[in-house]
Amino acid sequence: VSFAVAPVATPPRARVFTAVVIAAAVGAAAAGTVALAHGAARDQTTTLAAVTLLAALSFVGSGLVAWRRRPQVWTGALMVAAGFCLFAGSLANFDSAVPFTIGLVVSPVAAAVIGHLVLSFPEGRLHSPLECVVVAGAYVVTIPLQVVMLMFMGFEHVTGCPCPSNLLFVRDEMAVHSTIMTTQRLLGIALAVAAGAIVVRRWQHASAPLRRALAPILLTGGVTILLLLGTLLAAQASTRARIVEAGDTERRRLERNLHDGAQQRLVSLALALGLAESKVEQEPTAAVALLQSAREELTEALGELRELARGIHPAVLTERGLPYALQALAERAPVEVELDLQLDRRPPAALEAAAYYVVAEALANVAKYAKATTARVRVKMDDQRLVVEVADDGVGGADPSGGSELRGLDDRVQAFGGSLRVRSRPGEGTRVLAELPVQP
Amino acid sequence: MVAGVGACHDPRVPSSVLIVDDHASFRAMARAVLADGGYTVVGEAADAESALAAVSELRPDCVLLDVQLGDVDGFALADGLGEVEDAPAVVLTSGRDRRDFEPLIRASGARGFIPKERLSAAALGELLQ
């Protein structure tokens, strides 16, 4: 096998086609760069997004060269296709529904096309029924499964969003989209392993010239797989890091509150008592005034300590359960709270605490920002999930991705494998919806 | 760095103090306690910048300085105060545990450390002798 097939004179039609493809690739790269420069890359690092754009350009470029040299072989065409699928990934960074949706649908196809490319190299056709199954499987996972998944996936709770509309969206079904995502992941891993095994076998049986021909394409495939794995691992690591960080931030906040609150009051109290002691004989009136202020400081300090203790863990929750604890929360809230609890048994303790904090944090946000008059809290549990919803009739317009409070809640909910969604259009109030899976 | 030789040697002789702390409630109580013990509290400051300005303007004999002014490091400010002309004696204070700061207290040019709740004219006088 060799590349030394000299091209016959290129017909003008092919030349026009080549020019169009090059123009499209350069345009896509430029648009991708603009999208990157304008907004952060959604759910991936800017460096990775930039590397992807470069990889896409090089796929299109080398694909065109291969295509011109051997137009009867599919390899070149597949490389160009892989390049454009990679470009499509950056479309998801645009703030407009059409490119966003195209990006979501097309970007995973790159992995399937690259798999197809690697397995069909160098003749441009697949060598065995097994290879056909693997490639067909890859296309099924990345195209129809992806489309169905997107139909049932709400994007409000996705990292990196608010996003433009997903035009395929029908309704939000967490069970459906999470099942499909898991299936995609498992099938993807199985197919990648199968493809890897096929390639290793072929390498073992290959002659020296075939190995030389295979080397560059295997390298490309390997690097792509490593990049994909790297992205997946980085995303997982960042969630874990955020959970640890959230714990640290919480402890720091507690220390600060203790130090600035109760501790300062007790310091003042100690100084006031000392002063009163020194004045009690000569200036009894002043001493009494000091004692009075000392008692006030003490009352304040006790109140602050109680608030803090409840913030660490509400004792009523452990002792009396969610309905009672939520009742107490509702009564303390500055707005009228309507409670609708449908619990036929007590949820596991950790889940109960998570639900409590979702309601507590959401109601605190209602008090702070919403300018609402009433809030509605709904908690419902069936065999699969615990659903917590807090909706208010306030001004809305909360940024679902911003705000450390919402982020902290999101991390807490995600730690349970659940999802948190916030809908807060200006003028329509805010609705926070958490779904927590119930482990059997 | 060596803290300046302040004039507040003897608590019975009125000497001037600047209180630097970001908590207003502590500044007020410290002022009352020290004034009651014969010190003249010439001013209060809540942050590093106004502390340095107050020192050069009011020329206090000593500065009672919280080691943490919000997010500003009080030890760094203590170093800064030691470098001004006719530097005041610096006495550090904090509501946190002294043991957390021990090496920093030793390394600073301050006269010493008084836990906030133990502040008194006598305690300050002892360190300034």
PDB file of N, CA and C in Angstrom, chain A residues 261-320:
ATOM      1  N   GLY A 261     -19.565  37.212  65.088  1.00  0.00           N
ATOM      2  CA  GLY A 261     -20.830  37.322  65.801  1.00  0.00           C
ATOM      3  C   GLY A 261     -20.677  37.079  67.285  1.00  0.00           C
ATOM      4  N   ALA A 262     -21.012  35.859  67.683  1.00  0.00           N
ATOM      5  CA  ALA A 262     -21.080  35.536  69.099  1.00  0.00           C
ATOM      6  C   ALA A 262     -19.771  35.853  69.833  1.00  0.00           C
ATOM      7  N   GLN A 263     -18.645  35.522  69.195  1.00  0.00           N
ATOM      8  CA  GLN A 263     -17.357  35.716  69.870  1.00  0.00           C
ATOM      9  C   GLN A 263     -17.101  37.199  70.197  1.00  0.00           C
ATOM     10  N   GLN A 264     -17.381  38.077  69.216  1.00  0.00           N
ATOM     11  CA  GLN A 264     -17.195  39.509  69.471  1.00  0.00           C
ATOM     12  C   GLN A 264     -18.103  39.987  70.597  1.00  0.00           C
ATOM     13  N   ARG A 265     -19.320  39.468  70.588  1.00  0.00           N
ATOM     14  CA  ARG A 265     -20.264  39.890  71.625  1.00  0.00           C
ATOM     15  C   ARG A 265     -19.774  39.439  73.000  1.00  0.00           C
ATOM     16  N   LEU A 266     -19.240  38.223  73.071  1.00  0.00           N
ATOM     17  CA  LEU A 266     -18.748  37.732  74.360  1.00  0.00           C
ATOM     18  C   LEU A 266     -17.522  38.515  74.803  1.00  0.00           C
ATOM     19  N   VAL A 267     -16.679  38.942  73.844  1.00  0.00           N
ATOM     20  CA  VAL A 267     -15.530  39.782  74.191  1.00  0.00           C
ATOM     21  C   VAL A 267     -16.019  41.091  74.815  1.00  0.00           C
ATOM     22  N   SER A 268     -16.987  41.735  74.139  1.00  0.00           N
ATOM     23  CA  SER A 268     -17.534  42.978  74.677  1.00  0.00           C
ATOM     24  C   SER A 268     -18.124  42.764  76.057  1.00  0.00           C
ATOM     25  N   LEU A 269     -18.799  41.611  76.199  1.00  0.00           N
ATOM     26  CA  LEU A 269     -19.422  41.264  77.468  1.00  0.00           C
ATOM     27  C   LEU A 269     -18.368  41.163  78.573  1.00  0.00           C
ATOM     28  N   ALA A 270     -17.257  40.469  78.276  1.00  0.00           N
ATOM     29  CA  ALA A 270     -16.191  40.319  79.272  1.00  0.00           C
ATOM     30  C   ALA A 270     -15.630  41.694  79.663  1.00  0.00           C
ATOM     31  N   LEU A 271     -15.400  42.541  78.639  1.00  0.00           N
ATOM     32  CA  LEU A 271     -14.849  43.862  78.938  1.00  0.00           C
ATOM     33  C   LEU A 271     -15.836  44.700  79.748  1.00  0.00           C
ATOM     34  N   ALA A 272     -17.133  44.615  79.375  1.00  0.00           N
ATOM     35  CA  ALA A 272     -18.145  45.393  80.097  1.00  0.00           C
ATOM     36  C   ALA A 272     -18.232  44.962  81.558  1.00  0.00           C
ATOM     37  N   LEU A 273     -18.163  43.626  81.785  1.00  0.00           N
ATOM     38  CA  LEU A 273     -18.231  43.133  83.168  1.00  0.00           C
ATOM     39  C   LEU A 273     -17.028  43.616  83.979  1.00  0.00           C
ATOM     40  N   GLY A 274     -15.837  43.583  83.334  1.00  0.00           N
ATOM     41  CA  GLY A 274     -14.628  44.057  84.013  1.00  0.00           C
ATOM     42  C   GLY A 274     -14.754  45.525  84.395  1.00  0.00           C
ATOM     43  N   LEU A 275     -15.281  46.286  83.462  1.00  0.00           N
ATOM     44  CA  LEU A 275     -15.445  47.719  83.683  1.00  0.00           C
ATOM     45  C   LEU A 275     -16.459  47.982  84.796  1.00  0.00           C
ATOM     46  N   ALA A 276     -17.559  47.206  84.746  1.00  0.00           N
ATOM     47  CA  ALA A 276     -18.588  47.352  85.776  1.00  0.00           C
ATOM     48  C   ALA A 276     -18.005  47.059  87.156  1.00  0.00           C
ATOM     49  N   GLU A 277     -17.176  46.022  87.192  1.00  0.00           N
ATOM     50  CA  GLU A 277     -16.536  45.640  88.446  1.00  0.00           C
ATOM     51  C   GLU A 277     -15.727  46.802  89.020  1.00  0.00           C
ATOM     52  N   SER A 278     -14.976  47.478  88.133  1.00  0.00           N
ATOM     53  CA  SER A 278     -14.114  48.559  88.627  1.00  0.00           C
ATOM     54  C   SER A 278     -14.918  49.796  89.012  1.00  0.00           C
ATOM     55  N   LYS A 279     -16.144  49.893  88.499  1.00  0.00           N
ATOM     56  CA  LYS A 279     -16.932  51.100  88.768  1.00  0.00           C
ATOM     57  C   LYS A 279     -17.961  50.893  89.883  1.00  0.00           C
ATOM     58  N   VAL A 280     -18.159  49.647  90.289  1.00  0.00           N
ATOM     59  CA  VAL A 280     -19.315  49.353  91.129  1.00  0.00           C
ATOM     60  C   VAL A 280     -19.328  50.152  92.440  1.00  0.00           C
ATOM     61  N   GLU A 281     -18.163  50.466  92.959  1.00  0.00           N
ATOM     62  CA  GLU A 281     -18.166  51.194  94.233  1.00  0.00           C
ATOM     63  C   GLU A 281     -18.291  52.694  94.061  1.00  0.00           C
ATOM     64  N   GLN A 282     -17.429  53.242  93.164  1.00  0.00           N
ATOM     65  CA  GLN A 282     -17.456  54.697  93.008  1.00  0.00           C
ATOM     66  C   GLN A 282     -18.632  55.182  92.158  1.00  0.00           C
ATOM     67  N   GLU A 283     -18.927  54.448  91.080  1.00  0.00           N
ATOM     68  CA  GLU A 283     -19.983  54.925  90.174  1.00  0.00           C
ATOM     69  C   GLU A 283     -21.023  53.830  89.971  1.00  0.00           C
ATOM     70  N   PRO A 284     -21.831  53.533  90.980  1.00  0.00           N
ATOM     71  CA  PRO A 284     -22.779  52.419  90.861  1.00  0.00           C
ATOM     72  C   PRO A 284     -23.758  52.569  89.699  1.00  0.00           C
ATOM     73  N   THR A 285     -24.184  53.788  89.377  1.00  0.00           N
ATOM     74  CA  THR A 285     -25.147  53.965  88.282  1.00  0.00           C
ATOM     75  C   THR A 285     -24.525  53.523  86.967  1.00  0.00           C
ATOM     76  N   ALA A 286     -23.262  53.972  86.750  1.00  0.00           N
ATOM     77  CA  ALA A 286     -22.575  53.574  85.517  1.00  0.00           C
ATOM     78  C   ALA A 286     -22.392  52.068  85.480  1.00  0.00           C
ATOM     79  N   ALA A 287     -22.110  51.471  86.630  1.00  0.00           N
ATOM     80  CA  ALA A 287     -21.915  50.012  86.686  1.00  0.00           C
ATOM     81  C   ALA A 287     -23.187  49.288  86.301  1.00  0.00           C
ATOM     82  N   VAL A 288     -24.336  49.782  86.773  1.00  0.00           N
ATOM     83  CA  VAL A 288     -25.619  49.141  86.441  1.00  0.00           C
ATOM     84  C   VAL A 288     -25.870  49.234  84.939  1.00  0.00           C
ATOM     85  N   ALA A 289     -25.594  50.419  84.366  1.00  0.00           N
ATOM     86  CA  ALA A 289     -25.788  50.577  82.917  1.00  0.00           C
ATOM     87  C   ALA A 289     -24.916  49.580  82.160  1.00  0.00           C
ATOM     88  N   LEU A 290     -23.668  49.407  82.628  1.00  0.00           N
ATOM     89  CA  LEU A 290     -22.771  48.456  81.977  1.00  0.00           C
ATOM     90  C   LEU A 290     -23.306  47.029  82.089  1.00  0.00           C
ATOM     91  N   LEU A 291     -23.847  46.705  83.277  1.00  0.00           N
ATOM     92  CA  LEU A 291     -24.392  45.357  83.453  1.00  0.00           C
ATOM     93  C   LEU A 291     -25.573  45.117  82.520  1.00  0.00           C
ATOM     94  N   GLN A 292     -26.400  46.171  82.354  1.00  0.00           N
ATOM     95  CA  GLN A 292     -27.541  46.041  81.447  1.00  0.00           C
ATOM     96  C   GLN A 292     -27.066  45.772  80.015  1.00  0.00           C
ATOM     97  N   SER A 293     -26.076  46.555  79.587  1.00  0.00           N
ATOM     98  CA  SER A 293     -25.604  46.353  78.209  1.00  0.00           C
ATOM     99  C   SER A 293     -24.948  44.982  78.081  1.00  0.00           C
ATOM    100  N   ALA A 294     -24.312  44.517  79.182  1.00  0.00           N
ATOM    101  CA  ALA A 294     -23.705  43.185  79.146  1.00  0.00           C
ATOM    102  C   ALA A 294     -24.762  42.116  78.944  1.00  0.00           C
ATOM    103  N   ARG A 295     -25.916  42.295  79.639  1.00  0.00           N
ATOM    104  CA  ARG A 295     -26.960  41.292  79.493  1.00  0.00           C
ATOM    105  C   ARG A 295     -27.521  41.296  78.067  1.00  0.00           C
ATOM    106  N   GLU A 296     -27.642  42.485  77.491  1.00  0.00           N
ATOM    107  CA  GLU A 296     -28.125  42.549  76.106  1.00  0.00           C
ATOM    108  C   GLU A 296     -27.171  41.834  75.153  1.00  0.00           C
ATOM    109  N   GLU A 297     -25.876  42.090  75.350  1.00  0.00           N
ATOM    110  CA  GLU A 297     -24.881  41.426  74.490  1.00  0.00           C
ATOM    111  C   GLU A 297     -25.000  39.908  74.616  1.00  0.00           C
ATOM    112  N   LEU A 298     -25.213  39.458  75.866  1.00  0.00           N
ATOM    113  CA  LEU A 298     -25.294  38.024  76.106  1.00  0.00           C
ATOM    114  C   LEU A 298     -26.509  37.421  75.390  1.00  0.00           C
ATOM    115  N   THR A 299     -27.644  38.134  75.465  1.00  0.00           N
ATOM    116  CA  THR A 299     -28.857  37.646  74.789  1.00  0.00           C
ATOM    117  C   THR A 299     -28.610  37.551  73.283  1.00  0.00           C
ATOM    118  N   GLU A 300     -27.991  38.605  72.733  1.00  0.00           N
ATOM    119  CA  GLU A 300     -27.686  38.608  71.298  1.00  0.00           C
ATOM    120  C   GLU A 300     -26.777  37.435  70.939  1.00  0.00           C
ATOM    121  N   ALA A 301     -25.734  37.246  71.767  1.00  0.00           N
ATOM    122  CA  ALA A 301     -24.768  36.170  71.489  1.00  0.00           C
ATOM    123  C   ALA A 301     -25.459  34.815  71.492  1.00  0.00           C
ATOM    124  N   LEU A 302     -26.369  34.615  72.478  1.00  0.00           N
ATOM    125  CA  LEU A 302     -27.096  33.344  72.534  1.00  0.00           C
ATOM    126  C   LEU A 302     -27.930  33.132  71.280  1.00  0.00           C
ATOM    127  N   GLY A 303     -28.601  34.191  70.844  1.00  0.00           N
ATOM    128  CA  GLY A 303     -29.416  34.103  69.629  1.00  0.00           C
ATOM    129  C   GLY A 303     -28.577  33.718  68.429  1.00  0.00           C
ATOM    130  N   GLU A 304     -27.416  34.376  68.323  1.00  0.00           N
ATOM    131  CA  GLU A 304     -26.552  34.074  67.172  1.00  0.00           C
ATOM    132  C   GLU A 304     -26.032  32.640  67.221  1.00  0.00           C
ATOM    133  N   LEU A 305     -25.690  32.188  68.429  1.00  0.00           N
ATOM    134  CA  LEU A 305     -25.215  30.799  68.551  1.00  0.00           C
ATOM    135  C   LEU A 305     -26.314  29.813  68.161  1.00  0.00           C
ATOM    136  N   ARG A 306     -27.567  30.126  68.559  1.00  0.00           N
ATOM    137  CA  ARG A 306     -28.676  29.239  68.199  1.00  0.00           C
ATOM    138  C   ARG A 306     -28.840  29.163  66.688  1.00  0.00           C
ATOM    139  N   GLU A 307     -28.799  30.337  66.033  1.00  0.00           N
ATOM    140  CA  GLU A 307     -28.932  30.378  64.573  1.00  0.00           C
ATOM    141  C   GLU A 307     -27.848  29.518  63.919  1.00  0.00           C
ATOM    142  N   LEU A 308     -26.611  29.700  64.410  1.00  0.00           N
ATOM    143  CA  LEU A 308     -25.493  28.963  63.835  1.00  0.00           C
ATOM    144  C   LEU A 308     -25.645  27.465  64.033  1.00  0.00           C
ATOM    145  N   ALA A 309     -26.047  27.089  65.242  1.00  0.00           N
ATOM    146  CA  ALA A 309     -26.193  25.662  65.535  1.00  0.00           C
ATOM    147  C   ALA A 309     -27.231  25.052  64.609  1.00  0.00           C
ATOM    148  N   ARG A 310     -28.329  25.788  64.385  1.00  0.00           N
ATOM    149  CA  ARG A 310     -29.363  25.269  63.502  1.00  0.00           C
ATOM    150  C   ARG A 310     -28.835  25.163  62.073  1.00  0.00           C
ATOM    151  N   GLY A 311     -27.987  26.141  61.689  1.00  0.00           N
ATOM    152  CA  GLY A 311     -27.402  26.109  60.350  1.00  0.00           C
ATOM    153  C   GLY A 311     -26.492  24.908  60.157  1.00  0.00           C
ATOM    154  N   ILE A 312     -25.798  24.495  61.227  1.00  0.00           N
ATOM    155  CA  ILE A 312     -24.902  23.336  61.114  1.00  0.00           C
ATOM    156  C   ILE A 312     -25.727  22.073  60.897  1.00  0.00           C
ATOM    157  N   HIS A 313     -26.701  21.866  61.756  1.00  0.00           N
ATOM    158  CA  HIS A 313     -27.662  20.801  61.495  1.00  0.00           C
ATOM    159  C   HIS A 313     -28.896  21.032  62.347  1.00  0.00           C
ATOM    160  N   PRO A 314     -30.053  21.124  61.707  1.00  0.00           N
ATOM    161  CA  PRO A 314     -31.263  21.394  62.482  1.00  0.00           C
ATOM    162  C   PRO A 314     -31.662  20.178  63.303  1.00  0.00           C
ATOM    163  N   ALA A 315     -31.642  20.334  64.620  1.00  0.00           N
ATOM    164  CA  ALA A 315     -31.956  19.211  65.495  1.00  0.00           C
ATOM    165  C   ALA A 315     -33.377  18.708  65.287  1.00  0.00           C
ATOM    166  N   VAL A 316     -34.312  19.628  64.989  1.00  0.00           N
ATOM    167  CA  VAL A 316     -35.710  19.181  64.835  1.00  0.00           C
ATOM    168  C   VAL A 316     -35.833  18.211  63.669  1.00  0.00           C
ATOM    169  N   LEU A 317     -34.935  18.358  62.675  1.00  0.00           N
ATOM    170  CA  LEU A 317     -35.002  17.460  61.520  1.00  0.00           C
ATOM    171  C   LEU A 317     -34.694  16.028  61.942  1.00  0.00           C
ATOM    172  N   THR A 318     -33.619  15.865  62.717  1.00  0.00           N
ATOM    173  CA  THR A 318     -33.242  14.529  63.169  1.00  0.00           C
ATOM    174  C   THR A 318     -34.296  13.964  64.116  1.00  0.00           C
ATOM    175  N   GLU A 319     -34.770  14.841  65.006  1.00  0.00           N
ATOM    176  CA  GLU A 319     -35.645  14.327  66.051  1.00  0.00           C
ATOM    177  C   GLU A 319     -37.080  14.123  65.589  1.00  0.00           C
ATOM    178  N   ARG A 320     -37.562  15.037  64.741  1.00  0.00           N
ATOM    179  CA  ARG A 320     -38.997  14.981  64.418  1.00  0.00           C
ATOM    180  C   ARG A 320     -39.297  14.761  62.943  1.00  0.00           C
TER     181      ARG A 320
END
